[in-house]
Amino acid sequence: MGERDGIPISIDELNKLKAIAERARRNVIKMQFYDHSIHVGSSLSSIEILTTLIFRYIRDGQEKINKDWLILSKGHAAPALYAVLHEKGLIKEEELWKIQAIDGLLQGHPEVYIPGVDMSTGSLGQGLSFGIGVATGIKMAKGNGRVFVIMGDGEQDEGEVWEAATHAVARNLDNLIAFIEVNGYQLDARTSEVKPKDFLPDVYKAIGWRTFSCDGHDILSIINAVEEALKARKPAVIFAKTLRGKGFTPIENTKIQRANPDVARQFLLNT
């Protein structure tokens, strides 16, 4: 059990988490000033989920079997992870502004040499497989670590996800919680136009996962879903409804990943 598991959140803690998420969101938008290629839209849909997990649930530790693992399978949302890890004190602010620079620490996708990163990610579909391997190893070694995996809805098109999903049930990995962000967009277009995803909760449930849902931008809703998932005694998946580009109105709820730096500057000045 984690230190905060099962403890109702106070208004004070909730407000602190909201403030952290808001600072992280603004920093992701600001990163566009320095590198226009980062995936801002996908990052902004992940902010509250990452904030909640990193500040309330993820337990650190030297023993790999007794720590919690956080795997951002949708690795293109790395700017969000970096912004939240900065709030945690693991990444210096100046590194945020050097993202993808030759002399910077931070790359366009997470790398394990970055503090707070448990898996180098970017090739979609691999995060769940890796997480299942870690969760299996923890159980075999009788550790108490847990594994949290964050995926995108478009990522569910990858066949490797489905090979992994059935294996999680076969291994009875009750120490595994996956998030699937349902923001309705993938690389080419709306998910509904590429491959509809409305059936996904039924499929995960049919193969043996416990399924939950939440508002991926409401921290209290996320906490309630995680608390239920921790009691599932099975692999658990949380479908989190999110908005791509949440909070950055020039691109919010569109397939556009980024805006002109001048647009971002003006937006931050006006908000």
Coordinates of C-alpha atoms in Angstrom, one line a residue:
M1 CA 0.0 0.0 0.0
G2 CA 1.1 3.5 -0.7
E3 CA 1.2 6.2 1.9
R4 CA -1.8 8.0 0.3
D5 CA -3.8 4.9 -0.8
G6 CA -7.4 5.1 0.5
I7 CA -6.9 8.4 2.3
P8 CA -9.6 10.9 1.2
I9 CA -8.0 14.0 -0.4
S10 CA -8.3 17.3 1.5
I11 CA -9.3 20.5 -0.2
D12 CA -5.9 21.8 0.5
E13 CA -4.1 18.9 -1.2
L14 CA -6.6 19.1 -4.1
N15 CA -5.9 22.8 -4.6
K16 CA -2.1 22.1 -4.5
L17 CA -2.4 19.5 -7.2
K18 CA -4.5 21.8 -9.3
A19 CA -1.9 24.5 -9.0
I20 CA 0.9 22.1 -9.9
A21 CA -1.0 21.0 -13.0
E22 CA -1.6 24.5 -14.0
R23 CA 2.1 25.5 -13.7
A24 CA 3.1 22.4 -15.6
R25 CA 0.5 23.2 -18.4
R26 CA 1.9 26.7 -18.8
N27 CA 5.4 25.4 -19.0
V28 CA 4.5 22.9 -21.7
I29 CA 3.0 25.8 -23.7
K30 CA 6.1 27.8 -23.1
M31 CA 8.4 25.0 -24.3
Q32 CA 7.1 25.9 -27.8
F33 CA 9.2 29.1 -27.6
Y34 CA 12.3 27.0 -27.7
D35 CA 11.4 24.0 -29.8
H36 CA 8.5 24.1 -32.2
S37 CA 8.5 20.4 -32.9
I38 CA 7.3 19.1 -29.5
H39 CA 3.9 17.4 -29.2
V40 CA 2.0 20.0 -27.2
G41 CA -1.5 18.8 -27.9
S42 CA -0.8 15.3 -26.7
S43 CA 1.2 16.6 -23.7
L44 CA -1.6 18.8 -22.5
S45 CA -4.1 16.0 -22.4
S46 CA -1.9 14.1 -19.9
I47 CA -1.1 16.8 -17.4
E48 CA -3.6 16.0 -14.7
I49 CA -3.0 12.3 -14.9
L50 CA 0.7 12.7 -14.5
T51 CA 0.3 15.2 -11.7
T52 CA -2.0 12.9 -9.8
L53 CA 0.2 9.8 -10.2
I54 CA 3.5 11.5 -9.5
F55 CA 2.4 13.6 -6.5
R56 CA 0.0 11.2 -4.9
Y57 CA 0.7 7.6 -5.8
I58 CA 4.2 6.9 -7.2
R59 CA 6.5 5.6 -4.4
D60 CA 10.2 5.9 -5.1
G61 CA 12.8 3.7 -3.7
Q62 CA 16.2 2.1 -4.3
E63 CA 14.8 -1.5 -4.6
K64 CA 13.3 -1.9 -8.0
I65 CA 10.8 -4.5 -6.8
N66 CA 9.5 -2.3 -4.0
K67 CA 9.1 1.0 -5.9
D68 CA 6.3 2.1 -8.2
W69 CA 7.0 2.4 -11.9
L70 CA 5.5 5.0 -14.2
I71 CA 5.7 4.2 -17.9
L72 CA 4.6 6.9 -20.4
S73 CA 3.9 4.6 -23.3
K74 CA 2.7 7.6 -25.4
G75 CA 6.2 8.9 -25.2
H76 CA 5.6 11.9 -27.5
A77 CA 3.9 13.5 -24.5
A78 CA 7.3 13.7 -22.8
P79 CA 7.0 17.5 -22.4
A80 CA 4.2 17.0 -19.9
L81 CA 6.2 14.4 -18.0
Y82 CA 9.2 16.8 -17.9
A83 CA 7.0 19.7 -16.7
V84 CA 5.6 17.6 -13.8
L85 CA 9.0 16.2 -12.9
H86 CA 10.2 19.7 -12.7
E87 CA 7.5 20.5 -10.2
K88 CA 8.6 17.5 -8.2
G89 CA 12.1 18.9 -8.1
L90 CA 13.8 16.3 -10.3
I91 CA 14.4 18.5 -13.4
K92 CA 15.8 22.0 -13.3
E93 CA 13.7 24.7 -15.0
E94 CA 16.4 25.7 -17.4
E95 CA 16.4 22.2 -18.8
L96 CA 12.8 22.7 -19.9
W97 CA 13.9 25.5 -22.2
K98 CA 16.7 23.4 -23.7
I99 CA 14.4 20.5 -24.7
Q100 CA 16.0 18.6 -27.7
A101 CA 19.0 21.0 -27.6
I102 CA 22.3 19.4 -28.2
D103 CA 23.5 20.5 -24.8
G104 CA 20.3 19.7 -23.0
L105 CA 19.2 16.8 -20.8
L106 CA 15.7 16.4 -22.3
Q107 CA 14.9 14.7 -25.5
G108 CA 11.7 14.6 -27.5
H109 CA 10.8 11.2 -26.0
P110 CA 11.7 10.0 -22.4
E111 CA 15.1 8.4 -21.8
V112 CA 16.0 6.5 -18.7
Y113 CA 19.0 8.7 -17.9
I114 CA 16.5 11.5 -17.1
P115 CA 15.6 11.7 -13.4
G116 CA 12.2 10.2 -12.8
V117 CA 11.9 8.3 -16.1
D118 CA 11.5 4.5 -15.7
M119 CA 11.4 3.5 -19.4
S120 CA 12.7 5.0 -22.7
T121 CA 9.5 5.2 -24.8
G122 CA 8.3 6.5 -28.2
S123 CA 7.5 3.4 -30.3
L124 CA 3.8 3.1 -29.6
G125 CA 2.5 -0.2 -28.3
Q126 CA 5.6 -1.2 -26.3
G127 CA 4.9 0.4 -23.0
L128 CA 2.2 -2.1 -21.9
S129 CA 4.5 -5.0 -22.7
F130 CA 7.4 -3.6 -20.8
G131 CA 5.0 -2.8 -17.9
I132 CA 3.8 -6.3 -17.8
G133 CA 7.3 -7.6 -17.7
V134 CA 8.1 -5.4 -14.7
A135 CA 4.9 -6.2 -12.9
T136 CA 5.6 -9.9 -13.4
G137 CA 9.1 -9.6 -12.1
I138 CA 7.9 -7.8 -9.0
K139 CA 5.4 -10.5 -8.2
M140 CA 7.9 -13.3 -8.8
A141 CA 10.3 -11.6 -6.4
K142 CA 7.5 -11.0 -3.9
G143 CA 7.9 -7.2 -4.0
N144 CA 5.3 -4.6 -3.3
G145 CA 5.9 -2.3 -6.3
R146 CA 3.2 -1.3 -8.7
V147 CA 3.3 -0.4 -12.3
F148 CA 1.3 2.4 -14.0
V149 CA 1.2 2.6 -17.8
I150 CA -0.2 5.6 -19.7
M151 CA -1.3 4.9 -23.3
G152 CA -3.2 6.8 -26.0
D153 CA -6.5 5.8 -27.6
G154 CA -4.8 5.7 -31.1
E155 CA -2.1 3.5 -29.6
Q156 CA -4.7 0.8 -29.2
D157 CA -4.4 0.1 -32.9
E158 CA -1.0 -1.6 -32.2
G159 CA -1.2 -5.4 -32.2
E160 CA 1.4 -5.6 -29.5
V161 CA -1.0 -4.0 -27.1
W162 CA -3.4 -6.9 -27.5
E163 CA -0.8 -9.6 -27.1
A164 CA 0.3 -7.9 -23.9
A165 CA -3.3 -7.3 -22.6
T166 CA -4.2 -11.0 -22.6
H167 CA -0.9 -11.9 -21.0
A168 CA -1.5 -9.5 -18.1
V169 CA -4.7 -11.5 -17.3
A170 CA -2.9 -14.8 -17.6
R171 CA -0.3 -13.6 -15.1
N172 CA -3.0 -12.2 -12.8
L173 CA -1.1 -8.9 -12.5
D174 CA -3.1 -7.1 -9.8
N175 CA -0.2 -4.7 -9.4
L176 CA -0.7 -3.2 -12.9
I177 CA -2.9 -0.2 -13.7
A178 CA -3.1 1.1 -17.2
F179 CA -4.5 4.5 -18.3
I180 CA -5.9 4.9 -21.8
E181 CA -6.4 8.5 -22.7
V182 CA -9.5 9.0 -24.8
N183 CA -8.9 12.3 -26.5
G184 CA -10.5 11.3 -29.8
Y185 CA -7.5 12.0 -32.0
Q186 CA -4.5 10.0 -33.4
L187 CA -1.8 10.9 -35.8
D188 CA -3.9 11.1 -39.0
A189 CA -7.3 12.2 -37.9
R190 CA -10.1 11.6 -35.3
T191 CA -10.0 8.1 -34.0
S192 CA -13.6 7.7 -35.1
E193 CA -12.5 8.3 -38.7
V194 CA -9.5 5.9 -38.5
K195 CA -10.6 3.1 -36.3
P196 CA -13.5 3.7 -33.9
K197 CA -12.6 3.0 -30.2
D198 CA -16.0 3.0 -28.5
F199 CA -15.8 -0.8 -28.0
L200 CA -12.5 -0.8 -26.1
P201 CA -13.9 -1.0 -22.6
D202 CA -16.0 -4.0 -23.5
V203 CA -13.0 -5.8 -25.1
Y204 CA -10.7 -5.2 -22.1
K205 CA -13.5 -6.4 -19.7
A206 CA -14.2 -9.5 -21.9
I207 CA -10.5 -10.6 -21.7
G208 CA -10.4 -10.3 -18.0
W209 CA -9.4 -6.7 -17.0
R210 CA -11.3 -4.6 -14.5
T211 CA -12.4 -1.5 -16.3
F212 CA -13.0 2.0 -14.9
S213 CA -13.5 5.5 -16.3
C214 CA -12.7 9.0 -15.2
D215 CA -12.5 12.6 -16.4
G216 CA -8.8 12.9 -17.2
H217 CA -8.7 16.6 -16.3
D218 CA -10.5 16.3 -13.0
I219 CA -8.0 15.3 -10.3
L220 CA -10.7 14.1 -7.9
S221 CA -12.2 11.9 -10.6
I222 CA -8.7 10.5 -11.4
I223 CA -8.1 9.7 -7.7
N224 CA -11.5 8.0 -7.3
A225 CA -10.7 5.8 -10.3
V226 CA -7.2 4.9 -9.1
E227 CA -8.5 4.0 -5.6
E228 CA -11.0 1.6 -7.2
A229 CA -8.4 0.1 -9.5
L230 CA -6.0 -0.5 -6.6
K231 CA -8.7 -2.7 -5.0
A232 CA -9.5 -4.6 -8.2
R233 CA -7.3 -7.8 -7.6
K234 CA -6.9 -8.0 -11.4
P235 CA -5.1 -6.0 -14.0
A236 CA -7.0 -2.7 -14.2
V237 CA -7.5 -0.2 -17.0
I238 CA -8.9 3.3 -16.5
F239 CA -10.4 5.0 -19.6
A240 CA -9.7 8.7 -19.0
K241 CA -11.7 11.2 -21.1
T242 CA -9.4 14.0 -22.1
L243 CA -9.1 16.9 -24.5
R244 CA -6.1 17.1 -26.8
G245 CA -4.4 20.5 -26.2
K246 CA -6.5 21.0 -23.0
G247 CA -6.1 24.6 -21.8
F248 CA -4.4 26.0 -24.9
T249 CA -7.3 27.3 -26.8
P250 CA -5.5 27.8 -30.2
I251 CA -5.3 24.0 -30.6
E252 CA -7.7 22.6 -28.0
N253 CA -9.7 19.6 -29.1
T254 CA -8.2 19.5 -32.6
K255 CA -5.7 17.3 -34.4
I256 CA -3.2 20.2 -34.4
Q257 CA -0.2 19.4 -32.1
R258 CA 1.4 22.9 -31.7
A259 CA 1.0 26.6 -32.4
N260 CA 3.3 29.3 -33.7
P261 CA 5.6 30.5 -30.8
D262 CA 4.2 34.0 -31.2
V263 CA 0.6 32.6 -30.7
A264 CA 1.8 30.8 -27.6
R265 CA 3.5 33.9 -26.2
Q266 CA 0.3 36.0 -26.7
F267 CA -1.8 33.3 -25.1
L268 CA 0.3 33.1 -22.0
L269 CA 0.3 36.9 -21.7
N270 CA -3.5 37.0 -21.9
T271 CA -4.1 34.2 -19.4

